[in-house]
PDB file of C-alpha atoms in Angstrom:
ATOM      1  CA  UNK A   1     -45.792  38.400   5.772  1.00 37.00           C
ATOM      2  CA  UNK A   2     -44.766  34.966   7.171  1.00 31.00           C
ATOM      3  CA  UNK A   3     -42.858  32.678   5.258  1.00 36.00           C
ATOM      4  CA  UNK A   4     -43.794  29.142   6.884  1.00 43.00           C
ATOM      5  CA  UNK A   5     -41.832  26.753   4.048  1.00 39.00           C
ATOM      6  CA  UNK A   6     -38.674  28.855   5.396  1.00 41.00           C
ATOM      7  CA  UNK A   7     -39.543  28.966   9.179  1.00 40.00           C
ATOM      8  CA  UNK A   8     -40.522  24.979   8.810  1.00 44.00           C
ATOM      9  CA  UNK A   9     -36.783  24.773   6.962  1.00 41.00           C
ATOM     10  CA  UNK A  10     -35.415  26.387   9.605  1.00 36.00           C
ATOM     11  CA  UNK A  11     -36.704  24.913  12.130  1.00 38.00           C
ATOM     12  CA  UNK A  12     -36.291  21.194  11.307  1.00 40.00           C
ATOM     13  CA  UNK A  13     -32.488  22.412  10.969  1.00 38.00           C
ATOM     14  CA  UNK A  14     -32.053  23.554  14.067  1.00 39.00           C
ATOM     15  CA  UNK A  15     -33.909  19.945  15.101  1.00 45.00           C
ATOM     16  CA  UNK A  16     -31.557  18.511  13.476  1.00 40.00           C
ATOM     17  CA  UNK A  17     -27.902  19.796  14.703  1.00 39.00           C
ATOM     18  CA  UNK A  18     -29.250  19.438  18.228  1.00 41.00           C
ATOM     19  CA  UNK A  19     -29.562  15.762  17.318  1.00 41.00           C
ATOM     20  CA  UNK A  20     -26.321  15.641  16.373  1.00 39.00           C
ATOM     21  CA  UNK A  21     -25.421  17.081  19.395  1.00 38.00           C
ATOM     22  CA  UNK A  22     -27.018  14.463  21.317  1.00 44.00           C
ATOM     23  CA  UNK A  23     -25.258  11.738  19.604  1.00 40.00           C
ATOM     24  CA  UNK A  24     -22.056  12.967  19.308  1.00 43.00           C
ATOM     25  CA  UNK A  25     -22.445  13.626  23.064  1.00 41.00           C
ATOM     26  CA  UNK A  26     -23.859   9.948  23.826  1.00 42.00           C
ATOM     27  CA  UNK A  27     -20.598   8.279  21.735  1.00 43.00           C
ATOM     28  CA  UNK A  28     -18.236  10.789  23.583  1.00 43.00           C
ATOM     29  CA  UNK A  29     -19.374  10.590  27.286  1.00 42.00           C
ATOM     30  CA  UNK A  30     -21.377   7.430  27.680  1.00 48.00           C
ATOM     31  CA  UNK A  31     -20.040   3.991  28.885  1.00 47.00           C
ATOM     32  CA  UNK A  32     -22.523   1.566  26.937  1.00 48.00           C
ATOM     33  CA  UNK A  33     -20.862  -1.110  25.097  1.00 47.00           C
ATOM     34  CA  UNK A  34     -22.341   0.520  22.007  1.00 50.00           C
ATOM     35  CA  UNK A  35     -20.835   3.832  22.536  1.00 51.00           C
ATOM     36  CA  UNK A  36     -17.606   2.308  23.700  1.00 46.00           C
ATOM     37  CA  UNK A  37     -17.843   0.130  20.015  1.00 48.00           C
ATOM     38  CA  UNK A  38     -18.284   3.193  18.086  1.00 52.00           C
ATOM     39  CA  UNK A  39     -15.897   5.552  19.433  1.00 46.00           C
ATOM     40  CA  UNK A  40     -13.009   2.556  18.826  1.00 46.00           C
ATOM     41  CA  UNK A  41     -14.265   2.335  14.909  1.00 50.00           C
ATOM     42  CA  UNK A  42     -14.241   6.047  14.578  1.00 45.00           C
ATOM     43  CA  UNK A  43     -10.793   6.026  16.072  1.00 46.00           C
ATOM     44  CA  UNK A  44     -11.574   8.713  19.013  1.00 45.00           C
ATOM     45  CA  UNK A  45     -10.253   7.035  21.640  1.00 61.00           C
ATOM     46  CA  UNK A  46      -6.618   6.591  23.292  1.00 89.00           C
ATOM     47  CA  UNK A  47      -6.100   4.817  26.856  1.00 94.00           C
ATOM     48  CA  UNK A  48      -6.672   6.845  30.642  1.00 95.00           C
ATOM     49  CA  UNK A  49      -3.638   5.355  31.474  1.00 95.00           C
ATOM     50  CA  UNK A  50      -0.511   4.084  29.789  1.00 94.00           C
ATOM     51  CA  UNK A  51      -0.525   0.157  30.163  1.00 93.00           C
ATOM     52  CA  UNK A  52       1.530  -1.261  32.349  1.00 94.00           C
ATOM     53  CA  UNK A  53       4.780  -3.892  32.136  1.00 93.00           C
ATOM     54  CA  UNK A  54       4.384  -6.386  34.692  1.00 91.00           C
ATOM     55  CA  UNK A  55       8.229  -7.599  35.222  1.00 90.00           C
ATOM     56  CA  UNK A  56       7.217 -10.647  36.602  1.00 89.00           C
ATOM     57  CA  UNK A  57       6.162 -13.845  35.849  1.00 95.00           C
ATOM     58  CA  UNK A  58       4.027 -16.971  37.025  1.00 96.00           C
ATOM     59  CA  UNK A  59       0.299 -18.624  37.120  1.00 97.00           C
ATOM     60  CA  UNK A  60      -2.517 -16.752  36.216  1.00 98.00           C
ATOM     61  CA  UNK A  61      -6.137 -17.466  34.512  1.00 98.00           C
ATOM     62  CA  UNK A  62      -8.685 -15.536  33.039  1.00 98.00           C
ATOM     63  CA  UNK A  63     -12.283 -15.805  33.665  1.00 98.00           C
ATOM     64  CA  UNK A  64     -12.819 -15.381  30.187  1.00 97.00           C
ATOM     65  CA  UNK A  65     -11.289 -14.972  27.003  1.00 96.00           C
ATOM     66  CA  UNK A  66     -12.460 -13.361  23.506  1.00 95.00           C
ATOM     67  CA  UNK A  67     -14.316 -16.094  20.771  1.00 93.00           C
ATOM     68  CA  UNK A  68     -12.008 -18.130  19.257  1.00 91.00           C
ATOM     69  CA  UNK A  69      -8.496 -17.209  20.928  1.00 93.00           C
ATOM     70  CA  UNK A  70      -7.005 -16.790  24.298  1.00 94.00           C
ATOM     71  CA  UNK A  71      -7.212 -13.237  24.230  1.00 95.00           C
ATOM     72  CA  UNK A  72      -8.609 -12.174  27.478  1.00 97.00           C
ATOM     73  CA  UNK A  73     -11.789 -10.634  28.075  1.00 97.00           C
ATOM     74  CA  UNK A  74     -11.530  -6.924  30.288  1.00 97.00           C
ATOM     75  CA  UNK A  75     -12.458  -3.369  31.070  1.00 97.00           C
ATOM     76  CA  UNK A  76     -11.863  -1.107  27.899  1.00 96.00           C
ATOM     77  CA  UNK A  77      -8.563   1.131  29.396  1.00 97.00           C
ATOM     78  CA  UNK A  78     -10.219   4.361  27.033  1.00 96.00           C
ATOM     79  CA  UNK A  79     -12.737   3.891  30.058  1.00 95.00           C
ATOM     80  CA  UNK A  80     -12.886   5.145  33.255  1.00 97.00           C
ATOM     81  CA  UNK A  81     -14.736   2.576  35.944  1.00 97.00           C
ATOM     82  CA  UNK A  82     -17.187   4.140  37.916  1.00 98.00           C
ATOM     83  CA  UNK A  83     -17.818   2.337  41.145  1.00 98.00           C
ATOM     84  CA  UNK A  84     -19.508   3.196  44.480  1.00 98.00           C
ATOM     85  CA  UNK A  85     -19.142   1.490  47.877  1.00 98.00           C
ATOM     86  CA  UNK A  86     -22.479   0.332  50.308  1.00 98.00           C
ATOM     87  CA  UNK A  87     -20.893   0.490  53.449  1.00 98.00           C
ATOM     88  CA  UNK A  88     -23.620  -1.182  55.653  1.00 98.00           C
ATOM     89  CA  UNK A  89     -21.879  -3.994  57.644  1.00 97.00           C
ATOM     90  CA  UNK A  90     -18.085  -2.643  56.567  1.00 98.00           C
ATOM     91  CA  UNK A  91     -15.403  -2.941  59.083  1.00 97.00           C
ATOM     92  CA  UNK A  92     -14.263   0.565  60.599  1.00 95.00           C
ATOM     93  CA  UNK A  93     -11.650   1.351  58.434  1.00 96.00           C
ATOM     94  CA  UNK A  94     -13.222   0.380  55.148  1.00 98.00           C
ATOM     95  CA  UNK A  95     -12.639   3.338  53.492  1.00 98.00           C
ATOM     96  CA  UNK A  96      -8.848   3.114  53.616  1.00 98.00           C
ATOM     97  CA  UNK A  97      -8.942  -0.619  52.455  1.00 98.00           C
ATOM     98  CA  UNK A  98     -10.678   0.328  49.285  1.00 98.00           C
ATOM     99  CA  UNK A  99      -8.791   3.052  48.425  1.00 98.00           C
ATOM    100  CA  UNK A 100      -5.151   1.184  48.931  1.00 98.00           C
ATOM    101  CA  UNK A 101      -7.089  -2.270  47.097  1.00 98.00           C
ATOM    102  CA  UNK A 102      -8.670   0.004  43.922  1.00 98.00           C
ATOM    103  CA  UNK A 103      -5.547   1.928  44.193  1.00 98.00           C
ATOM    104  CA  UNK A 104      -3.158  -1.128  43.957  1.00 98.00           C
ATOM    105  CA  UNK A 105      -5.385  -2.685  41.598  1.00 98.00           C
ATOM    106  CA  UNK A 106      -5.279   0.796  38.823  1.00 98.00           C
ATOM    107  CA  UNK A 107      -1.398   0.933  39.271  1.00 97.00           C
ATOM    108  CA  UNK A 108      -0.989  -3.032  38.461  1.00 98.00           C
ATOM    109  CA  UNK A 109      -3.185  -2.532  35.556  1.00 98.00           C
ATOM    110  CA  UNK A 110      -3.220   0.587  33.934  1.00 97.00           C
ATOM    111  CA  UNK A 111      -7.273   0.897  34.295  1.00 98.00           C
ATOM    112  CA  UNK A 112      -8.516   4.384  36.239  1.00 98.00           C
ATOM    113  CA  UNK A 113     -11.573   3.724  39.230  1.00 98.00           C
ATOM    114  CA  UNK A 114     -13.904   6.715  39.728  1.00 98.00           C
ATOM    115  CA  UNK A 115     -15.045   6.932  43.091  1.00 98.00           C
ATOM    116  CA  UNK A 116     -18.639   7.884  43.311  1.00 98.00           C
ATOM    117  CA  UNK A 117     -18.920   7.924  47.080  1.00 98.00           C
ATOM    118  CA  UNK A 118     -21.039   5.881  48.702  1.00 98.00           C
ATOM    119  CA  UNK A 119     -24.548   4.574  48.531  1.00 98.00           C
ATOM    120  CA  UNK A 120     -27.348   2.720  49.927  1.00 97.00           C
ATOM    121  CA  UNK A 121     -27.678   0.370  46.485  1.00 96.00           C
ATOM    122  CA  UNK A 122     -27.119  -3.449  47.658  1.00 96.00           C
ATOM    123  CA  UNK A 123     -28.493  -4.786  43.888  1.00 95.00           C
ATOM    124  CA  UNK A 124     -24.998  -6.862  43.632  1.00 95.00           C
ATOM    125  CA  UNK A 125     -26.510  -9.034  40.655  1.00 90.00           C
ATOM    126  CA  UNK A 126     -28.096  -6.603  38.357  1.00 83.00           C
ATOM    127  CA  UNK A 127     -25.858  -3.989  37.604  1.00 87.00           C
ATOM    128  CA  UNK A 128     -27.287  -3.327  34.448  1.00 74.00           C
ATOM    129  CA  UNK A 129     -26.130  -3.459  30.675  1.00 59.00           C
ATOM    130  CA  UNK A 130     -29.474  -3.047  28.786  1.00 62.00           C
ATOM    131  CA  UNK A 131     -28.272  -0.946  26.101  1.00 63.00           C
ATOM    132  CA  UNK A 132     -27.754   2.114  28.105  1.00 72.00           C
ATOM    133  CA  UNK A 133     -25.297   3.236  30.673  1.00 83.00           C
ATOM    134  CA  UNK A 134     -24.331   0.317  33.344  1.00 91.00           C
ATOM    135  CA  UNK A 135     -24.038   0.906  37.026  1.00 95.00           C
ATOM    136  CA  UNK A 136     -21.173   1.322  38.752  1.00 97.00           C
ATOM    137  CA  UNK A 137     -18.811  -1.621  39.914  1.00 98.00           C
ATOM    138  CA  UNK A 138     -20.553  -2.110  43.782  1.00 98.00           C
ATOM    139  CA  UNK A 139     -18.275  -2.856  47.028  1.00 98.00           C
ATOM    140  CA  UNK A 140     -19.934  -4.199  50.061  1.00 98.00           C
ATOM    141  CA  UNK A 141     -20.283  -5.983  52.652  1.00 98.00           C
ATOM    142  CA  UNK A 142     -22.990  -8.991  53.132  1.00 98.00           C
ATOM    143  CA  UNK A 143     -24.150 -12.273  55.586  1.00 97.00           C
ATOM    144  CA  UNK A 144     -24.882 -15.445  53.985  1.00 96.00           C
ATOM    145  CA  UNK A 145     -28.864 -14.889  54.718  1.00 96.00           C
ATOM    146  CA  UNK A 146     -28.801 -11.972  52.582  1.00 96.00           C
ATOM    147  CA  UNK A 147     -26.249 -13.403  50.171  1.00 97.00           C
ATOM    148  CA  UNK A 148     -26.152 -17.154  49.917  1.00 96.00           C
ATOM    149  CA  UNK A 149     -23.027 -17.129  48.102  1.00 96.00           C
ATOM    150  CA  UNK A 150     -21.374 -16.756  51.135  1.00 97.00           C
ATOM    151  CA  UNK A 151     -22.137 -19.363  52.957  1.00 96.00           C
ATOM    152  CA  UNK A 152     -19.584 -22.229  53.400  1.00 92.00           C
ATOM    153  CA  UNK A 153     -16.860 -20.150  54.733  1.00 90.00           C
ATOM    154  CA  UNK A 154     -16.839 -18.502  51.611  1.00 96.00           C
ATOM    155  CA  UNK A 155     -14.802 -14.960  52.549  1.00 96.00           C
ATOM    156  CA  UNK A 156     -15.822 -13.361  49.177  1.00 97.00           C
ATOM    157  CA  UNK A 157     -17.140 -12.390  45.782  1.00 97.00           C
ATOM    158  CA  UNK A 158     -16.409 -10.770  43.193  1.00 97.00           C
ATOM    159  CA  UNK A 159     -16.737 -11.181  38.926  1.00 96.00           C
ATOM    160  CA  UNK A 160     -17.785  -8.742  35.608  1.00 97.00           C
ATOM    161  CA  UNK A 161     -21.002  -7.540  34.247  1.00 95.00           C
ATOM    162  CA  UNK A 162     -19.785  -8.623  30.225  1.00 93.00           C
ATOM    163  CA  UNK A 163     -21.408  -7.942  27.655  1.00 91.00           C
ATOM    164  CA  UNK A 164     -21.107  -8.687  24.066  1.00 88.00           C
ATOM    165  CA  UNK A 165     -21.319  -6.627  20.497  1.00 82.00           C
ATOM    166  CA  UNK A 166     -20.657  -8.458  17.486  1.00 84.00           C
ATOM    167  CA  UNK A 167     -17.812 -10.972  18.281  1.00 87.00           C
ATOM    168  CA  UNK A 168     -16.044  -8.796  20.548  1.00 90.00           C
ATOM    169  CA  UNK A 169     -16.832  -9.053  24.794  1.00 94.00           C
ATOM    170  CA  UNK A 170     -15.794  -6.589  27.236  1.00 94.00           C
ATOM    171  CA  UNK A 171     -16.149  -5.993  30.965  1.00 95.00           C
ATOM    172  CA  UNK A 172     -18.865  -2.686  31.747  1.00 95.00           C
ATOM    173  CA  UNK A 173     -18.974  -3.393  35.331  1.00 96.00           C
ATOM    174  CA  UNK A 174     -19.463  -5.644  37.958  1.00 97.00           C
ATOM    175  CA  UNK A 175     -19.536  -6.167  42.054  1.00 97.00           C
ATOM    176  CA  UNK A 176     -17.737  -7.078  44.963  1.00 98.00           C
ATOM    177  CA  UNK A 177     -18.942  -8.802  48.044  1.00 98.00           C
ATOM    178  CA  UNK A 178     -17.239  -9.323  51.265  1.00 98.00           C
ATOM    179  CA  UNK A 179     -18.607 -11.415  54.067  1.00 98.00           C
ATOM    180  CA  UNK A 180     -18.969  -9.694  57.054  1.00 97.00           C
ATOM    181  CA  UNK A 181     -18.677 -12.623  59.552  1.00 96.00           C
ATOM    182  CA  UNK A 182     -15.297 -12.855  58.087  1.00 96.00           C
ATOM    183  CA  UNK A 183     -14.006  -9.205  57.777  1.00 97.00           C
ATOM    184  CA  UNK A 184     -15.368  -8.643  61.937  1.00 96.00           C
ATOM    185  CA  UNK A 185     -13.180 -11.248  62.703  1.00 95.00           C
ATOM    186  CA  UNK A 186     -10.468  -9.598  61.068  1.00 94.00           C
ATOM    187  CA  UNK A 187     -10.728  -6.556  62.710  1.00 92.00           C
ATOM    188  CA  UNK A 188      -9.923  -8.434  66.619  1.00 91.00           C
ATOM    189  CA  UNK A 189      -6.853 -10.344  64.183  1.00 89.00           C
ATOM    190  CA  UNK A 190      -3.288  -9.264  65.145  1.00 88.00           C
ATOM    191  CA  UNK A 191      -2.322  -8.800  60.795  1.00 90.00           C
ATOM    192  CA  UNK A 192      -6.174  -7.396  60.012  1.00 92.00           C
ATOM    193  CA  UNK A 193      -5.698  -5.004  58.311  1.00 95.00           C
ATOM    194  CA  UNK A 194      -3.360  -6.442  56.097  1.00 96.00           C
ATOM    195  CA  UNK A 195      -5.513  -9.336  55.904  1.00 96.00           C
ATOM    196  CA  UNK A 196      -8.308  -6.961  54.823  1.00 97.00           C
ATOM    197  CA  UNK A 197      -6.377  -5.190  51.687  1.00 97.00           C
ATOM    198  CA  UNK A 198      -5.629  -8.644  50.601  1.00 97.00           C
ATOM    199  CA  UNK A 199      -9.420  -9.921  50.981  1.00 97.00           C
ATOM    200  CA  UNK A 200     -10.110  -6.947  48.473  1.00 98.00           C
ATOM    201  CA  UNK A 201      -7.307  -7.795  46.319  1.00 98.00           C
ATOM    202  CA  UNK A 202      -8.449 -10.742  45.703  1.00 98.00           C
ATOM    203  CA  UNK A 203     -11.663 -10.542  45.073  1.00 98.00           C
ATOM    204  CA  UNK A 204     -10.783  -6.909  43.512  1.00 98.00           C
ATOM    205  CA  UNK A 205      -8.720  -9.147  41.180  1.00 98.00           C
ATOM    206  CA  UNK A 206     -11.688 -11.207  39.663  1.00 98.00           C
ATOM    207  CA  UNK A 207     -13.708  -8.355  38.775  1.00 98.00           C
ATOM    208  CA  UNK A 208     -11.269  -6.875  36.320  1.00 98.00           C
ATOM    209  CA  UNK A 209     -11.102 -10.705  34.714  1.00 98.00           C
ATOM    210  CA  UNK A 210      -8.634 -12.864  36.531  1.00 98.00           C
ATOM    211  CA  UNK A 211      -9.754 -16.632  37.883  1.00 98.00           C
ATOM    212  CA  UNK A 212      -8.127 -18.646  40.600  1.00 98.00           C
ATOM    213  CA  UNK A 213      -4.885 -20.705  40.278  1.00 97.00           C
ATOM    214  CA  UNK A 214      -4.103 -23.428  41.699  1.00 96.00           C
ATOM    215  CA  UNK A 215      -0.778 -21.745  43.712  1.00 96.00           C
ATOM    216  CA  UNK A 216      -0.249 -20.541  46.880  1.00 95.00           C
ATOM    217  CA  UNK A 217       2.462 -18.004  46.041  1.00 96.00           C
ATOM    218  CA  UNK A 218      -0.632 -16.250  44.296  1.00 97.00           C
ATOM    219  CA  UNK A 219      -3.189 -14.023  46.086  1.00 97.00           C
ATOM    220  CA  UNK A 220      -5.612 -15.863  43.545  1.00 97.00           C
ATOM    221  CA  UNK A 221      -5.322 -19.077  45.055  1.00 97.00           C
ATOM    222  CA  UNK A 222      -8.877 -20.063  45.897  1.00 95.00           C
ATOM    223  CA  UNK A 223      -8.336 -21.658  49.204  1.00 90.00           C
ATOM    224  CA  UNK A 224      -7.572 -18.787  51.949  1.00 82.00           C
ATOM    225  CA  UNK A 225      -5.279 -15.433  51.997  1.00 84.00           C
ATOM    226  CA  UNK A 226      -1.608 -16.838  51.492  1.00 83.00           C
ATOM    227  CA  UNK A 227      -0.128 -13.210  51.235  1.00 92.00           C
ATOM    228  CA  UNK A 228      -0.879  -9.730  51.577  1.00 92.00           C
ATOM    229  CA  UNK A 229      -0.506  -8.774  47.984  1.00 96.00           C
ATOM    230  CA  UNK A 230      -0.078  -9.948  44.773  1.00 97.00           C
ATOM    231  CA  UNK A 231       1.640 -12.564  43.717  1.00 97.00           C
ATOM    232  CA  UNK A 232       4.225 -13.115  40.474  1.00 97.00           C
ATOM    233  CA  UNK A 233       1.472 -14.385  38.606  1.00 98.00           C
ATOM    234  CA  UNK A 234      -1.099 -12.430  39.610  1.00 98.00           C
ATOM    235  CA  UNK A 235       0.864  -8.614  38.566  1.00 98.00           C
ATOM    236  CA  UNK A 236       1.539 -10.812  35.044  1.00 98.00           C
ATOM    237  CA  UNK A 237      -2.582 -11.421  34.508  1.00 98.00           C
ATOM    238  CA  UNK A 238      -3.450  -7.716  35.864  1.00 98.00           C
ATOM    239  CA  UNK A 239      -1.400  -6.464  33.347  1.00 98.00           C
ATOM    240  CA  UNK A 240      -2.290  -8.788  30.784  1.00 97.00           C
ATOM    241  CA  UNK A 241      -6.248  -7.474  31.253  1.00 98.00           C
ATOM    242  CA  UNK A 242      -5.020  -3.825  31.666  1.00 97.00           C
ATOM    243  CA  UNK A 243      -3.358  -4.073  27.687  1.00 95.00           C
ATOM    244  CA  UNK A 244      -6.199  -5.105  26.018  1.00 93.00           C
ATOM    245  CA  UNK A 245      -7.462  -3.203  22.409  1.00 89.00           C
ATOM    246  CA  UNK A 246      -9.698  -0.230  23.670  1.00 86.00           C
ATOM    247  CA  UNK A 247     -13.294  -1.806  21.828  1.00 73.00           C
TER     248      UNK A 247
END
């Protein structure tokens, strides 16, 4: 004799358990603004890496601030930032340049990056914030024929994609595009290796939330690379971007 009511109830309970498991996995491992916000509200998140002490002061500026305040918008320090590289038109030693620059930004911010390898993706603009997990940060090289904003001696472009949940803003992905004509010239320069890394550091600074400053002593000075690494103000700004609360 079968007992359909109890069987139906068993199936319902199993379905409910599977649904709760799926929701729990989304909340725990998802990288969308909603899942990040839920984790923060539940108090289940902690930083991936410890915060960084700047140890320096100087001119710095942020691309965006939270509504009604001067607190910078940045990536959540409780989430790993995945990135991929499209090596088309890249210099021969691109992998070394990227690893060095990304490592420097991680050290200065306390944000952890996750190298997801290479890709054929060249969609630098739409990295996706439609409610699901965004696409990884995309690093690549292009010329002005492909990316018009690289015209007029622009050596690179970098910036984050911002999502908003309620009154809180956060960066969830972004892109870095280096001008291939510029990097080709740098390959022939005497100090080309340092300049390749410095160019990447500048654009990665934009990616995590730094804006330009009118100070030639900082790497975020807009008119040409004025130094091989971050200046004191850059360092202070990067530390502040990595010290924002987990949301």
